[in-house]
């Protein structure tokens, strides 16, 4: 394992590609400007004007791209040198540690012999200063080798800061609004047409996301209409009076659903702020950072921190194998009587109904979560794992299925009806469902008729710990703590089917846990 982080060889190769791409941009400019203006042909004239406009735009962005490429090349050289220095120092450190061990043992052995002698033995005592010097020199050699490793790490960090400043300078020097937007879409301008295709693809992705939301909203609403019609049909079996009663029930239910959904989606985005719920807590009362085994424990934690008056989410940031990895833990429904006096938490019955019935409409809950993620500094390419129980699981599945603003890599939920959601097959999904828990079966209301899932989707459907069914329904099955226990009981299966989930946890490295809260 390398002493320092980073992959110099891969970075050097990529940096060379960027430099080559910068050259391609110049070639494209020259080719476009090589078309001769023809005043007599309108088509050729139009093509010439368009090419001139494109080449002028490329002229403006080329310094940004070239400056970035040069900065990365310089950093790749510095990173390579730092790695080489660190590897040499590590080899010397290993030798020095071994030599220190030998010198310390020799000194201890000599001191033991001196102490054991009945009378002072000059042949032993005269050797003590030399043995002590040898031990001191070995210790100094260890410190010197470690210092060289630290110096290499500092040189690597300094080179990174220099590269960042040069990249910022290149970008600031060509900051021209429209091309800032183009820069978001162009991951590599080595092939101009490929870049245009990527831009179009990202634009169309938003359209696709919207169409999926609309389609699933229509299906969910049709499902509700079927239920209302079924109520009317049952009432009609009991004659006119039964039909009237059924019509009243269906009308009240429809009005309640509409009022609940509109009450949530029409309200503004709550004010989101970071909070420290353990600021005054004793160290032993502060939860340990989550691991793959305990990740569902966080769902009960955020529920307890927020309650009926506040919505709290937990964002865990770790340094993974190739950058920052984030885990977002979402709360479940804490306020069930929001129609009869709102207490403040947005993870209430209103947003629950809106999430299930109208995914095309953005709830307060969803908007606040996205705002919190933005405040936490999560970038569009950073890998994100969504974790939730019940409504928190619904929100996790909803974001992975209908939002393409972030790099959703994993969804781990319990007691949540997400089977009907069109989560991309590239996302690792673990859904824990207890037999006897009616909540995961609410998919049928949203129009699920047996959705096929890909190989990255694992459903754990088992009896809850200590089941106690009442009329065929386990009253204790829908419980966050029990779900976490069930998940841990099947952890080996999860690890085998989803090995990449381990990237989101780093018990020995940098881990940062933050909390964000809001209310209506």
Short mmCIF file of C-alpha atoms in Angstrom, two decimals:
data_model
loop_
_atom_site.label_atom_id
_atom_site.label_comp_id
_atom_site.label_asym_id
_atom_site.label_seq_id
_atom_site.Cartn_x
_atom_site.Cartn_y
_atom_site.Cartn_z
CA UNK A 1 0.00 0.00 0.00
CA UNK A 2 1.35 3.42 -0.93
CA UNK A 3 2.54 5.72 1.86
CA UNK A 4 0.74 8.72 0.36
CA UNK A 5 -2.74 8.87 -1.18
CA UNK A 6 -3.23 9.32 -4.90
CA UNK A 7 -2.29 7.46 -8.06
CA UNK A 8 0.54 9.34 -9.83
CA UNK A 9 0.70 7.07 -12.88
CA UNK A 10 -3.03 7.33 -13.57
CA UNK A 11 -3.01 11.10 -12.94
CA UNK A 12 -0.06 11.55 -15.29
CA UNK A 13 -1.86 9.62 -18.03
CA UNK A 14 -5.02 11.66 -17.53
CA UNK A 15 -3.06 14.91 -17.48
CA UNK A 16 -1.43 14.02 -20.80
CA UNK A 17 -4.90 13.35 -22.21
CA UNK A 18 -6.02 16.80 -21.09
CA UNK A 19 -3.02 18.45 -22.74
CA UNK A 20 -3.76 16.53 -25.93
CA UNK A 21 -7.38 17.62 -25.73
CA UNK A 22 -6.31 21.25 -25.42
CA UNK A 23 -4.39 20.74 -28.65
CA UNK A 24 -7.49 19.28 -30.26
CA UNK A 25 -9.41 22.45 -29.40
CA UNK A 26 -6.81 24.50 -31.27
CA UNK A 27 -7.05 22.13 -34.21
CA UNK A 28 -10.83 22.49 -34.29
CA UNK A 29 -10.47 26.28 -34.24
CA UNK A 30 -8.05 26.18 -37.15
CA UNK A 31 -10.23 23.79 -39.14
CA UNK A 32 -13.34 25.89 -38.60
CA UNK A 33 -11.56 29.06 -39.64
CA UNK A 34 -10.13 27.29 -42.68
CA UNK A 35 -13.53 27.44 -44.37
CA UNK A 36 -13.37 30.24 -46.90
CA UNK A 37 -16.09 32.88 -46.80
CA UNK A 38 -18.25 32.74 -49.93
CA UNK A 39 -20.34 35.87 -50.45
CA UNK A 40 -22.26 34.35 -53.34
CA UNK A 41 -23.55 31.21 -51.58
CA UNK A 42 -26.02 31.90 -48.77
CA UNK A 43 -25.69 28.41 -47.32
CA UNK A 44 -21.90 28.60 -47.27
CA UNK A 45 -22.11 32.11 -45.86
CA UNK A 46 -24.37 30.93 -43.04
CA UNK A 47 -22.03 28.03 -42.34
CA UNK A 48 -19.06 30.36 -42.29
CA UNK A 49 -20.74 32.71 -39.82
CA UNK A 50 -21.72 29.83 -37.56
CA UNK A 51 -18.21 28.38 -37.65
CA UNK A 52 -16.73 31.77 -36.89
CA UNK A 53 -19.01 32.11 -33.86
CA UNK A 54 -18.12 28.64 -32.60
CA UNK A 55 -14.40 29.15 -33.13
CA UNK A 56 -14.55 32.48 -31.27
CA UNK A 57 -16.27 30.77 -28.34
CA UNK A 58 -13.63 28.04 -28.36
CA UNK A 59 -10.95 30.71 -28.39
CA UNK A 60 -12.40 32.06 -25.17
CA UNK A 61 -12.54 28.74 -23.33
CA UNK A 62 -9.19 27.41 -24.56
CA UNK A 63 -7.11 29.34 -21.98
CA UNK A 64 -9.28 27.90 -19.21
CA UNK A 65 -8.88 24.35 -20.49
CA UNK A 66 -5.17 24.72 -21.28
CA UNK A 67 -4.46 26.38 -17.92
CA UNK A 68 -6.23 23.57 -16.10
CA UNK A 69 -4.36 20.92 -18.09
CA UNK A 70 -0.97 22.54 -17.42
CA UNK A 71 -1.74 22.85 -13.71
CA UNK A 72 -2.67 19.18 -13.47
CA UNK A 73 0.47 18.15 -15.39
CA UNK A 74 2.62 20.09 -12.93
CA UNK A 75 0.77 18.54 -10.01
CA UNK A 76 1.20 15.05 -11.51
CA UNK A 77 4.97 15.60 -11.64
CA UNK A 78 5.03 16.85 -8.04
CA UNK A 79 2.81 13.98 -6.89
CA UNK A 80 5.10 11.46 -8.56
CA UNK A 81 8.18 12.99 -6.90
CA UNK A 82 6.42 13.09 -3.51
CA UNK A 83 5.44 9.43 -3.82
CA UNK A 84 8.97 8.43 -4.77
CA UNK A 85 10.45 10.41 -1.85
CA UNK A 86 7.90 8.93 0.54
CA UNK A 87 8.53 5.37 -0.66
CA UNK A 88 12.29 5.79 -0.19
CA UNK A 89 11.71 7.29 3.24
CA UNK A 90 9.36 4.44 4.14
CA UNK A 91 12.03 1.90 3.21
CA UNK A 92 14.55 3.77 5.34
CA UNK A 93 11.99 4.01 8.14
CA UNK A 94 11.49 0.25 8.12
CA UNK A 95 15.26 -0.27 8.33
CA UNK A 96 15.57 2.35 11.07
CA UNK A 97 12.79 0.81 13.14
CA UNK A 98 14.46 -2.59 12.85
CA UNK A 99 17.83 -1.06 13.83
CA UNK A 100 16.20 0.75 16.76
CA UNK A 101 14.74 -2.52 17.98
CA UNK A 102 18.14 -4.20 17.85
CA UNK A 103 19.87 -1.26 19.60
CA UNK A 104 17.23 -1.08 22.34
CA UNK A 105 17.45 -4.81 22.94
CA UNK A 106 21.25 -4.65 23.07
CA UNK A 107 21.09 -1.76 25.56
CA UNK A 108 18.52 -3.52 27.71
CA UNK A 109 20.57 -6.71 27.62
CA UNK A 110 23.73 -4.86 28.64
CA UNK A 111 21.94 -3.03 31.46
CA UNK A 112 20.61 -6.36 32.65
CA UNK A 113 24.08 -7.87 32.78
CA UNK A 114 25.45 -4.84 34.66
CA UNK A 115 22.64 -5.03 37.19
CA UNK A 116 23.10 -8.77 37.63
CA UNK A 117 26.86 -8.54 38.29
CA UNK A 118 27.83 -8.91 41.98
CA UNK A 119 30.67 -6.40 41.55
CA UNK A 120 31.15 -3.63 38.96
CA UNK A 121 32.56 -5.06 35.77
CA UNK A 122 34.43 -2.43 33.73
CA UNK A 123 34.20 -4.52 30.60
CA UNK A 124 30.42 -4.14 30.82
CA UNK A 125 30.06 -0.60 32.18
CA UNK A 126 32.49 0.81 29.60
CA UNK A 127 30.21 -0.47 26.84
CA UNK A 128 27.11 1.28 28.20
CA UNK A 129 27.77 4.75 26.66
CA UNK A 130 28.34 3.24 23.26
CA UNK A 131 25.17 1.16 23.50
CA UNK A 132 23.21 4.21 24.61
CA UNK A 133 24.58 6.25 21.68
CA UNK A 134 23.62 3.48 19.29
CA UNK A 135 20.06 3.45 20.70
CA UNK A 136 19.86 7.25 20.47
CA UNK A 137 21.19 7.24 16.90
CA UNK A 138 18.64 4.59 15.92
CA UNK A 139 15.84 6.66 17.45
CA UNK A 140 17.07 9.73 15.59
CA UNK A 141 17.14 7.76 12.33
CA UNK A 142 13.51 6.73 12.88
CA UNK A 143 12.55 10.36 13.48
CA UNK A 144 14.47 11.53 10.42
CA UNK A 145 12.78 8.97 8.15
CA UNK A 146 9.36 9.87 9.52
CA UNK A 147 10.19 13.53 8.99
CA UNK A 148 11.01 12.83 5.34
CA UNK A 149 7.61 11.13 4.91
CA UNK A 150 5.90 14.14 6.50
CA UNK A 151 7.90 16.48 4.24
CA UNK A 152 6.82 14.49 1.17
CA UNK A 153 3.20 14.70 2.30
CA UNK A 154 3.56 18.45 2.86
CA UNK A 155 5.13 18.85 -0.59
CA UNK A 156 2.22 16.93 -2.11
CA UNK A 157 -0.33 19.14 -0.33
CA UNK A 158 1.53 22.31 -1.30
CA UNK A 159 1.62 21.19 -4.93
CA UNK A 160 -2.12 20.54 -4.77
CA UNK A 161 -2.73 24.05 -3.41
CA UNK A 162 -0.62 25.55 -6.19
CA UNK A 163 -2.54 23.55 -8.81
CA UNK A 164 -5.86 24.70 -7.32
CA UNK A 165 -4.76 28.34 -7.43
CA UNK A 166 -3.65 28.01 -11.06
CA UNK A 167 -6.90 26.31 -12.05
CA UNK A 168 -8.92 29.02 -10.25
CA UNK A 169 -6.89 31.68 -12.02
CA UNK A 170 -7.48 30.05 -15.40
CA UNK A 171 -11.21 29.83 -14.74
CA UNK A 172 -11.52 33.36 -13.32
CA UNK A 173 -9.66 34.78 -16.32
CA UNK A 174 -12.28 33.39 -18.70
CA UNK A 175 -15.41 33.61 -16.56
CA UNK A 176 -18.08 34.31 -19.15
CA UNK A 177 -21.46 33.16 -17.86
CA UNK A 178 -22.68 30.95 -20.67
CA UNK A 179 -19.42 29.06 -20.88
CA UNK A 180 -19.51 28.43 -17.14
CA UNK A 181 -22.67 26.45 -17.91
CA UNK A 182 -21.00 24.72 -20.84
CA UNK A 183 -18.14 23.79 -18.50
CA UNK A 184 -20.59 21.93 -16.30
CA UNK A 185 -21.60 19.74 -19.21
CA UNK A 186 -18.25 19.22 -20.91
CA UNK A 187 -16.30 16.58 -18.97
CA UNK A 188 -13.74 16.46 -21.73
CA UNK A 189 -13.60 18.56 -24.88
CA UNK A 190 -11.18 16.18 -26.61
CA UNK A 191 -13.99 15.48 -29.04
CA UNK A 192 -16.12 18.56 -29.65
CA UNK A 193 -19.10 16.67 -31.02
CA UNK A 194 -19.00 14.24 -28.11
CA UNK A 195 -19.11 17.24 -25.78
CA UNK A 196 -22.17 18.59 -27.56
CA UNK A 197 -23.78 15.16 -27.27
CA UNK A 198 -23.12 15.10 -23.54
CA UNK A 199 -24.66 18.55 -23.15
CA UNK A 200 -27.77 17.42 -24.98
CA UNK A 201 -27.89 14.22 -22.91
CA UNK A 202 -27.84 16.13 -19.64
CA UNK A 203 -30.55 18.46 -20.87
CA UNK A 204 -32.73 15.55 -21.93
CA UNK A 205 -32.14 13.80 -18.59
CA UNK A 206 -34.14 16.52 -16.85
CA UNK A 207 -36.98 15.93 -19.32
CA UNK A 208 -36.81 12.17 -18.72
CA UNK A 209 -36.89 12.68 -14.94
CA UNK A 210 -39.96 14.88 -15.25
CA UNK A 211 -41.75 12.40 -17.52
CA UNK A 212 -41.07 9.58 -15.05
CA UNK A 213 -42.52 11.67 -12.24
CA UNK A 214 -45.61 12.55 -14.26
CA UNK A 215 -46.17 8.95 -15.37
CA UNK A 216 -45.87 7.57 -11.85
CA UNK A 217 -48.10 10.34 -10.51
CA UNK A 218 -50.80 9.41 -13.02
CA UNK A 219 -50.49 5.74 -12.08
CA UNK A 220 -50.74 6.54 -8.35
CA UNK A 221 -53.77 8.79 -8.85
CA UNK A 222 -55.46 6.11 -10.94
CA UNK A 223 -54.78 3.69 -8.10
CA UNK A 224 -56.55 6.00 -5.66
CA UNK A 225 -59.48 6.39 -8.06
CA UNK A 226 -59.78 2.62 -8.24
CA UNK A 227 -59.96 2.50 -4.44
CA UNK A 228 -62.64 5.23 -4.38
CA UNK A 229 -64.65 3.44 -7.07
CA UNK A 230 -64.35 0.22 -5.09
CA UNK A 231 -65.81 2.02 -2.06
CA UNK A 232 -68.74 3.19 -4.20
CA UNK A 233 -69.24 -0.31 -5.62
CA UNK A 234 -69.34 -1.84 -2.16
CA UNK A 235 -71.79 0.82 -1.00
CA UNK A 236 -74.04 0.15 -3.99
CA UNK A 237 -74.43 -3.44 -2.79
CA UNK A 238 -76.45 -2.09 0.14
CA UNK A 239 -78.90 -0.06 -1.91
CA UNK A 240 -79.40 3.68 -2.18
CA UNK A 241 -78.49 4.42 1.44
CA UNK A 242 -75.30 2.40 1.13
CA UNK A 243 -74.37 4.21 -2.09
CA UNK A 244 -74.94 7.60 -0.45
CA UNK A 245 -72.81 6.65 2.56
CA UNK A 246 -70.09 5.30 0.27
CA UNK A 247 -70.19 8.48 -1.83
CA UNK A 248 -69.78 10.60 1.30
CA UNK A 249 -66.85 8.46 2.49
CA UNK A 250 -65.19 8.57 -0.94
CA UNK A 251 -65.71 12.35 -1.18
CA UNK A 252 -64.31 13.01 2.27
CA UNK A 253 -61.32 10.74 1.57
CA UNK A 254 -60.63 12.43 -1.78
CA UNK A 255 -60.91 15.89 -0.21
CA UNK A 256 -58.58 14.84 2.61
CA UNK A 257 -55.97 13.52 0.18
CA UNK A 258 -56.11 16.61 -2.03
CA UNK A 259 -55.93 18.98 0.94
CA UNK A 260 -53.02 17.07 2.45
CA UNK A 261 -50.98 17.03 -0.75
CA UNK A 262 -51.61 20.69 -1.61
CA UNK A 263 -50.94 21.77 1.96
CA UNK A 264 -47.43 20.39 1.67
CA UNK A 265 -46.32 21.08 -1.90
CA UNK A 266 -47.62 24.66 -2.02
CA UNK A 267 -45.62 25.78 1.02
CA UNK A 268 -42.21 27.38 0.64
CA UNK A 269 -38.92 25.65 1.29
CA UNK A 270 -38.13 25.61 5.04
CA UNK A 271 -35.09 27.46 6.35
CA UNK A 272 -32.37 24.81 6.74
CA UNK A 273 -29.45 25.23 9.13
CA UNK A 274 -26.69 23.10 10.60
CA UNK A 275 -27.11 22.05 14.21
CA UNK A 276 -25.11 20.21 16.87
CA UNK A 277 -27.55 18.14 18.93
CA UNK A 278 -24.72 16.75 21.05
CA UNK A 279 -23.03 20.04 21.90
CA UNK A 280 -23.74 19.64 25.62
CA UNK A 281 -23.64 15.84 25.74
CA UNK A 282 -21.03 13.77 27.51
CA UNK A 283 -18.55 12.03 25.20
CA UNK A 284 -20.00 8.63 26.04
CA UNK A 285 -23.46 9.83 24.97
CA UNK A 286 -22.35 10.85 21.48
CA UNK A 287 -23.04 8.07 18.93
CA UNK A 288 -20.09 6.50 17.17
CA UNK A 289 -19.80 7.22 13.42
CA UNK A 290 -21.90 4.68 11.52
CA UNK A 291 -20.48 1.50 10.07
CA UNK A 292 -21.98 -0.71 7.39
CA UNK A 293 -23.44 -2.84 10.19
CA UNK A 294 -24.96 0.05 12.17
CA UNK A 295 -26.03 2.36 9.35
CA UNK A 296 -29.76 1.74 9.97
CA UNK A 297 -29.34 2.68 13.65
CA UNK A 298 -29.13 6.27 12.45
CA UNK A 299 -32.78 6.22 11.33
CA UNK A 300 -33.97 5.87 14.90
CA UNK A 301 -31.44 8.49 15.99
CA UNK A 302 -32.70 11.24 13.64
CA UNK A 303 -36.32 10.39 14.51
CA UNK A 304 -35.52 10.91 18.18
CA UNK A 305 -33.61 14.14 17.58
CA UNK A 306 -36.41 15.73 15.56
CA UNK A 307 -39.70 14.40 16.85
CA UNK A 308 -42.96 16.14 15.93
CA UNK A 309 -41.57 19.68 16.00
CA UNK A 310 -38.37 19.43 13.99
CA UNK A 311 -36.98 17.56 10.99
CA UNK A 312 -33.37 16.42 11.41
CA UNK A 313 -31.11 14.62 8.93
CA UNK A 314 -27.64 13.25 9.44
CA UNK A 315 -24.88 13.56 6.84
CA UNK A 316 -21.74 11.45 7.25
CA UNK A 317 -18.69 12.33 5.16
CA UNK A 318 -15.76 9.92 4.83
CA UNK A 319 -12.60 9.82 2.78
CA UNK A 320 -13.11 6.80 0.54
CA UNK A 321 -10.81 5.05 -1.92
CA UNK A 322 -11.16 7.75 -4.58
CA UNK A 323 -12.56 10.85 -2.86
CA UNK A 324 -15.36 11.92 -0.55
CA UNK A 325 -18.31 9.60 0.11
CA UNK A 326 -21.51 10.81 1.78
CA UNK A 327 -24.26 8.98 3.68
CA UNK A 328 -27.53 10.90 4.14
CA UNK A 329 -29.79 9.48 6.88
CA UNK A 330 -33.43 10.57 6.61
CA UNK A 331 -36.20 10.64 9.28
CA UNK A 332 -39.51 8.77 9.15
CA UNK A 333 -43.02 10.12 9.76
CA UNK A 334 -43.14 11.72 13.19
CA UNK A 335 -46.32 13.80 12.94
CA UNK A 336 -49.48 11.92 11.98
CA UNK A 337 -52.11 14.58 12.80
CA UNK A 338 -50.73 17.44 10.69
CA UNK A 339 -54.23 18.06 9.27
CA UNK A 340 -55.45 18.83 12.81
CA UNK A 341 -52.76 21.17 14.09
CA UNK A 342 -49.28 21.24 12.56
CA UNK A 343 -46.45 20.80 15.08
CA UNK A 344 -43.63 21.81 12.73
CA UNK A 345 -41.90 18.67 11.40
CA UNK A 346 -42.18 18.37 7.60
CA UNK A 347 -41.76 14.58 7.71
CA UNK A 348 -45.47 14.35 8.45
CA UNK A 349 -48.56 12.67 6.99
CA UNK A 350 -48.99 15.39 4.35
CA UNK A 351 -45.55 14.88 2.80
CA UNK A 352 -45.97 11.12 3.14
CA UNK A 353 -49.08 11.20 0.97
CA UNK A 354 -47.50 13.63 -1.50
CA UNK A 355 -44.43 11.42 -1.91
CA UNK A 356 -46.53 8.34 -2.63
CA UNK A 357 -49.30 9.88 -4.73
CA UNK A 358 -47.74 12.84 -6.56
CA UNK A 359 -43.99 12.32 -7.15
CA UNK A 360 -44.19 15.00 -9.87
CA UNK A 361 -44.73 17.60 -7.13
CA UNK A 362 -41.79 18.47 -4.89
CA UNK A 363 -42.53 18.28 -1.17
CA UNK A 364 -41.12 20.54 1.54
CA UNK A 365 -39.25 17.51 2.84
CA UNK A 366 -37.50 16.88 -0.48
CA UNK A 367 -36.61 20.54 -1.03
CA UNK A 368 -35.16 20.83 2.48
CA UNK A 369 -33.08 17.67 2.10
CA UNK A 370 -31.57 18.94 -1.15
CA UNK A 371 -30.83 22.29 0.50
CA UNK A 372 -29.10 20.55 3.41
CA UNK A 373 -27.00 18.50 1.00
CA UNK A 374 -26.00 21.67 -0.80
CA UNK A 375 -24.99 23.32 2.48
CA UNK A 376 -22.96 20.21 3.37
CA UNK A 377 -20.92 20.75 0.21
CA UNK A 378 -21.98 17.57 -1.58
CA UNK A 379 -21.07 17.91 -5.25
CA UNK A 380 -22.96 16.47 -8.23
CA UNK A 381 -20.33 13.77 -8.75
CA UNK A 382 -19.75 12.79 -5.12
CA UNK A 383 -21.04 9.28 -4.33
CA UNK A 384 -24.10 9.43 -2.05
CA UNK A 385 -25.83 6.69 -0.04
CA UNK A 386 -29.42 7.37 1.07
CA UNK A 387 -30.63 5.66 4.26
CA UNK A 388 -34.13 5.71 5.70
CA UNK A 389 -36.84 3.89 7.61
CA UNK A 390 -40.52 4.10 6.59
CA UNK A 391 -41.08 7.62 5.19
CA UNK A 392 -37.32 8.18 5.29
CA UNK A 393 -37.00 5.13 3.04
CA UNK A 394 -39.69 6.48 0.72
CA UNK A 395 -37.75 9.74 0.44
CA UNK A 396 -34.53 7.83 -0.23
CA UNK A 397 -36.11 5.81 -3.03
CA UNK A 398 -37.87 8.89 -4.42
CA UNK A 399 -34.63 10.86 -4.73
CA UNK A 400 -32.76 7.97 -6.35
CA UNK A 401 -35.63 7.36 -8.78
CA UNK A 402 -36.62 10.88 -9.79
CA UNK A 403 -33.70 13.23 -9.12
CA UNK A 404 -30.53 13.30 -11.25
CA UNK A 405 -28.83 16.28 -9.58
CA UNK A 406 -26.61 14.01 -7.47
CA UNK A 407 -24.62 10.82 -7.89
CA UNK A 408 -26.88 8.39 -6.03
CA UNK A 409 -24.85 5.20 -5.66
CA UNK A 410 -26.71 3.36 -2.92
CA UNK A 411 -30.10 3.18 -1.16
CA UNK A 412 -30.49 1.26 2.12
CA UNK A 413 -34.04 1.35 3.51
CA UNK A 414 -36.27 -0.54 5.89
CA UNK A 415 -40.05 -0.77 6.18
CA UNK A 416 -40.53 1.37 3.06
CA UNK A 417 -42.71 0.82 -0.04
CA UNK A 418 -40.11 1.52 -2.75
CA UNK A 419 -40.60 -1.54 -4.97
CA UNK A 420 -42.62 0.46 -7.50
CA UNK A 421 -40.03 3.23 -7.87
CA UNK A 422 -37.95 3.35 -11.10
CA UNK A 423 -34.58 3.45 -9.35
CA UNK A 424 -31.80 3.03 -11.96
CA UNK A 425 -30.29 -0.45 -12.09
CA UNK A 426 -26.84 1.05 -11.48
CA UNK A 427 -27.83 2.00 -7.92
CA UNK A 428 -27.17 -0.51 -5.13
CA UNK A 429 -30.49 -1.03 -3.34
CA UNK A 430 -31.03 -2.92 -0.08
CA UNK A 431 -34.67 -3.03 1.08
CA UNK A 432 -35.49 -4.74 4.39
CA UNK A 433 -39.14 -5.76 4.81
CA UNK A 434 -40.76 -7.58 7.72
CA UNK A 435 -43.51 -10.09 7.14
CA UNK A 436 -46.60 -8.72 8.86
CA UNK A 437 -45.60 -5.07 8.29
CA UNK A 438 -48.29 -3.49 6.08
CA UNK A 439 -46.25 -0.38 5.18
CA UNK A 440 -43.92 -1.96 2.56
CA UNK A 441 -47.03 -3.36 0.86
CA UNK A 442 -48.38 0.13 0.14
CA UNK A 443 -46.63 -0.16 -3.24
CA UNK A 444 -49.90 -1.53 -4.58
CA UNK A 445 -51.56 1.85 -3.92
CA UNK A 446 -48.89 3.53 -6.03
CA UNK A 447 -49.54 1.13 -8.90
CA UNK A 448 -46.90 -1.54 -8.37
CA UNK A 449 -47.86 -4.70 -10.25
CA UNK A 450 -44.66 -6.65 -9.70
CA UNK A 451 -41.81 -4.40 -10.83
CA UNK A 452 -38.73 -6.26 -12.05
CA UNK A 453 -35.49 -5.32 -10.30
CA UNK A 454 -31.93 -5.69 -11.53
CA UNK A 455 -29.04 -7.59 -9.94
CA UNK A 456 -28.08 -4.60 -7.78
CA UNK A 457 -31.38 -4.77 -5.87
CA UNK A 458 -31.62 -6.93 -2.75
CA UNK A 459 -34.86 -7.39 -0.82
CA UNK A 460 -34.64 -8.99 2.60
CA UNK A 461 -38.20 -10.14 3.43
CA UNK A 462 -38.28 -12.10 6.69
CA UNK A 463 -40.18 -12.35 9.97
CA UNK A 464 -39.30 -9.62 12.48
CA UNK A 465 -37.39 -10.50 15.65
CA UNK A 466 -39.80 -11.86 18.28
CA UNK A 467 -42.92 -11.67 16.07
CA UNK A 468 -46.30 -11.24 17.75
CA UNK A 469 -49.01 -11.26 15.06
CA UNK A 470 -52.42 -9.82 15.82
CA UNK A 471 -55.13 -10.65 13.28
CA UNK A 472 -52.43 -11.48 10.77
CA UNK A 473 -50.58 -8.18 11.25
CA UNK A 474 -47.50 -7.92 13.45
CA UNK A 475 -47.96 -4.81 15.55
CA UNK A 476 -44.23 -4.65 16.28
CA UNK A 477 -43.02 -5.38 12.76
CA UNK A 478 -42.83 -1.70 11.76
CA UNK A 479 -40.06 -0.72 14.14
CA UNK A 480 -36.76 0.96 13.27
CA UNK A 481 -34.73 -0.87 15.93
CA UNK A 482 -36.07 -4.27 14.91
CA UNK A 483 -35.35 -3.49 11.28
CA UNK A 484 -31.76 -2.59 12.15
CA UNK A 485 -31.41 -5.91 13.97
CA UNK A 486 -32.80 -7.82 10.97
CA UNK A 487 -30.42 -5.96 8.64
CA UNK A 488 -27.44 -6.83 10.84
CA UNK A 489 -28.53 -10.48 10.94
CA UNK A 490 -28.26 -10.52 7.11
CA UNK A 491 -25.15 -8.32 6.86
CA UNK A 492 -23.05 -11.06 5.31
CA UNK A 493 -25.52 -11.37 2.42
CA UNK A 494 -25.52 -7.59 1.96
CA UNK A 495 -21.70 -7.45 1.87
CA UNK A 496 -21.53 -10.30 -0.63
CA UNK A 497 -24.12 -8.76 -2.98
CA UNK A 498 -23.04 -5.12 -2.57
CA UNK A 499 -19.27 -4.96 -1.90
CA UNK A 500 -19.08 -1.28 -2.89
CA UNK A 501 -21.19 -0.25 0.12
CA UNK A 502 -18.03 -0.54 2.20
CA UNK A 503 -16.65 2.55 0.44
CA UNK A 504 -19.05 4.72 2.45
CA UNK A 505 -17.48 3.78 5.79
CA UNK A 506 -13.97 4.40 7.06
CA UNK A 507 -13.46 3.43 10.69
CA UNK A 508 -9.71 4.15 10.58
CA UNK A 509 -9.71 7.29 8.44
CA UNK A 510 -11.28 10.74 8.22
CA UNK A 511 -14.95 10.77 9.14
CA UNK A 512 -17.14 13.83 9.73
CA UNK A 513 -20.74 13.68 10.99
CA UNK A 514 -23.00 16.74 10.71
CA UNK A 515 -26.68 17.37 11.37
CA UNK A 516 -29.15 19.74 9.68
CA UNK A 517 -32.62 20.72 10.89
CA UNK A 518 -35.66 22.72 9.84
CA UNK A 519 -39.38 23.08 10.51
CA UNK A 520 -42.44 24.62 8.91
#
